[in-house]
XYZ file of C-alpha atoms in Angstrom:
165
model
C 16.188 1.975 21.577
C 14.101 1.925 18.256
C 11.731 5.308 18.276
C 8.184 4.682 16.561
C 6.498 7.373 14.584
C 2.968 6.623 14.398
C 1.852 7.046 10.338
C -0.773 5.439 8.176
C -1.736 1.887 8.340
C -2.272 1.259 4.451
C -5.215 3.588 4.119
C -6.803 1.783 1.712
C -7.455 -1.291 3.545
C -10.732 -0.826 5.042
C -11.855 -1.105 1.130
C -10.650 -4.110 0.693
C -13.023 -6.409 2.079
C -14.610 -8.129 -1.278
C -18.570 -9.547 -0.801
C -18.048 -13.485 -1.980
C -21.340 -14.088 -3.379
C -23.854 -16.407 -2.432
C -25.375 -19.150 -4.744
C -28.762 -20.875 -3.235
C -29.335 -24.482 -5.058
C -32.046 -26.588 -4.289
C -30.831 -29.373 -1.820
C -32.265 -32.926 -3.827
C -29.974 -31.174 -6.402
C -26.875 -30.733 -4.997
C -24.421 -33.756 -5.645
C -22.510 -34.567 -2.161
C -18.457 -33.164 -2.330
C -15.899 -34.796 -1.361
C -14.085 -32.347 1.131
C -10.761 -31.543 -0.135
C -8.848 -28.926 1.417
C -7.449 -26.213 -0.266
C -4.359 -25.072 0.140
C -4.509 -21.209 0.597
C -2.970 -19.325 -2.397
C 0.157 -17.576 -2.032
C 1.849 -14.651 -3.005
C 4.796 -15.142 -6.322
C 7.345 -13.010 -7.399
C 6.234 -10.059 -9.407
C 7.752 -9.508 -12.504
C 9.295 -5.571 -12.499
C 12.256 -4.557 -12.910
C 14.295 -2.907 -10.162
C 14.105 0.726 -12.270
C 9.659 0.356 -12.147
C 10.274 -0.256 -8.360
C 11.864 2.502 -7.734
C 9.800 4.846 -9.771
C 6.619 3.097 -8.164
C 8.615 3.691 -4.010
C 9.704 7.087 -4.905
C 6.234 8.574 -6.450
C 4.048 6.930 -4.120
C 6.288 8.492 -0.962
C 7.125 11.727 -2.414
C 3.285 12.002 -3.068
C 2.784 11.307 0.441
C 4.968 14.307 1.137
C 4.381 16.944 -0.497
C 0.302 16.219 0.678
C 1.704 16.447 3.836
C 4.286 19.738 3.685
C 1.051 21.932 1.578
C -2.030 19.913 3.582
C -3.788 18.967 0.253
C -4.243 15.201 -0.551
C -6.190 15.658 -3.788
C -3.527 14.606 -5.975
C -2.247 11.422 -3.353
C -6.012 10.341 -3.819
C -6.049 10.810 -7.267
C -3.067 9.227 -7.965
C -4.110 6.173 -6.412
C -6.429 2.839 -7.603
C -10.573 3.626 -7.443
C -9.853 1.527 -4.533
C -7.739 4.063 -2.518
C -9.709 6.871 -4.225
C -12.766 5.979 -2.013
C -11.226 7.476 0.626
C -11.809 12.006 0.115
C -9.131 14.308 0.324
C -10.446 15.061 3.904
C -10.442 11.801 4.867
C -6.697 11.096 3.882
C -6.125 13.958 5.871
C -7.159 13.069 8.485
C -5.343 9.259 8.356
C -1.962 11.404 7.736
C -2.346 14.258 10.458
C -0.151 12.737 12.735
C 2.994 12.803 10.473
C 1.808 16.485 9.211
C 2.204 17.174 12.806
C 5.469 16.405 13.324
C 6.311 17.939 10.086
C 7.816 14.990 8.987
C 10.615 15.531 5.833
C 10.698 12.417 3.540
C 12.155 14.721 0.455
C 15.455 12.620 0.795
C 14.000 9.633 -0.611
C 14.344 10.843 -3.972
C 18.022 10.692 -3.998
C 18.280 7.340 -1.378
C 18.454 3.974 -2.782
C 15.698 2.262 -1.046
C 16.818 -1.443 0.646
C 13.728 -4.015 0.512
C 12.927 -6.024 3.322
C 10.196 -7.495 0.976
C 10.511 -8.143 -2.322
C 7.874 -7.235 -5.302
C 5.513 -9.616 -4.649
C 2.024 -10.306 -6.481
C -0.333 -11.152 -3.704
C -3.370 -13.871 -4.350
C -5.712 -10.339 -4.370
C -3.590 -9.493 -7.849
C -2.077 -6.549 -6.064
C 1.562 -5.712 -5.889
C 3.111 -5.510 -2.354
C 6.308 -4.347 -1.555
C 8.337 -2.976 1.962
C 11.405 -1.503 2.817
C 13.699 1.529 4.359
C 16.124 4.157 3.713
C 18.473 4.269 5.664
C 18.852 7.281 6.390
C 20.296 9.790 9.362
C 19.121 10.825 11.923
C 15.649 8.789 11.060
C 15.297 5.650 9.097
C 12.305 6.411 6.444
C 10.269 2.402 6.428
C 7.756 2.426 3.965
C 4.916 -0.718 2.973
C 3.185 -0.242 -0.216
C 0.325 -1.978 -2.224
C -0.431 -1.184 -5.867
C -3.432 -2.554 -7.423
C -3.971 -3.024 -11.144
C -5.458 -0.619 -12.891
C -5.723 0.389 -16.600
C -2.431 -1.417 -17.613
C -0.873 0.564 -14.804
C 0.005 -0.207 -11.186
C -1.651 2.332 -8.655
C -1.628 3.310 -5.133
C -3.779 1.395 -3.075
C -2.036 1.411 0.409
C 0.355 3.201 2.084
C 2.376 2.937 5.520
C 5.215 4.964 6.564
C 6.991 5.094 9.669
C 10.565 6.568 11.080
C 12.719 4.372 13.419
C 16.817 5.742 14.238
């Protein structure tokens, strides 16, 4: 029997609604379409090497830790995209209370190898997205992770965590 641990639901998502806008043309104008359907884009393989993954995994959860063990999630937020950043300190505690709760340890992902369940990916967005576990005893650490671009870097922009035996 799997045991859930609730934890955040990539925190940054409720950013991530993008306003398409609008163009108004004048109707006599407009030359009739032909309706072609688009095929939806979809995500390709992202091009990092299996070292930047695990520095990207291991930050990003260890991060999520130590905010967590001392209750301050100043540095999570600022590590993250503008995106993720629009979230305050306060608010990211609040998302991550739960796990505080439970005083949750994830220190021993810094010394796990981390098993993928989905590889680097580049989503049609442009951000990296990424999942996995470590398997580890007595609790299984799964994480989901989305980086968006930023400055030449790749940055924090959601976050999910759970524990499973």
């Amino acid at each position: 029997m799997r045991k859930r641990v609730p934890a955040m639901l990539l925190a940054a998502l409720s950013v991530l609604a993008i306003a398409q806008p609008t163009v108004a043309q004048s109707q006599e104008q407009q030359p009739k379409k032909t309706q072609r359907t688009a095929r939806p884009a979809e995500p390709k393989p992202a091009n990092i090497d299996r070292n930047g993954v695990l520095i990207l995994v291991r930050t990003s959860l260890l991060a999520l830790d130590q905010a967590n063990k001392t209750g301050n999630y100043t540095v999570l937020r600022d590590l993250g995209a503008p995106g993720f950043q629009a979230n305050t300190a306060a608010k990211l505690g609040e998302i991550f209370a739960p796990q505080r709760q439970q005083a949750l340890d994830l220190g021993g992902v810094a010394v796990l190898e981390p098993q993928l369940t989905l590889l680097p990916q580049i989503e049609p967005s442009g951000m990296l997205h990424m999942a996995g576990f470590f398997p580890s005893v007595p609790m299984q650490v799964n994480f989901e992770l989305l980086f968006a671009p930023h400055e030449r870097q790749w940055k924090l922009f959601g976050i999910s965590v759970t524990l499973s035996n």
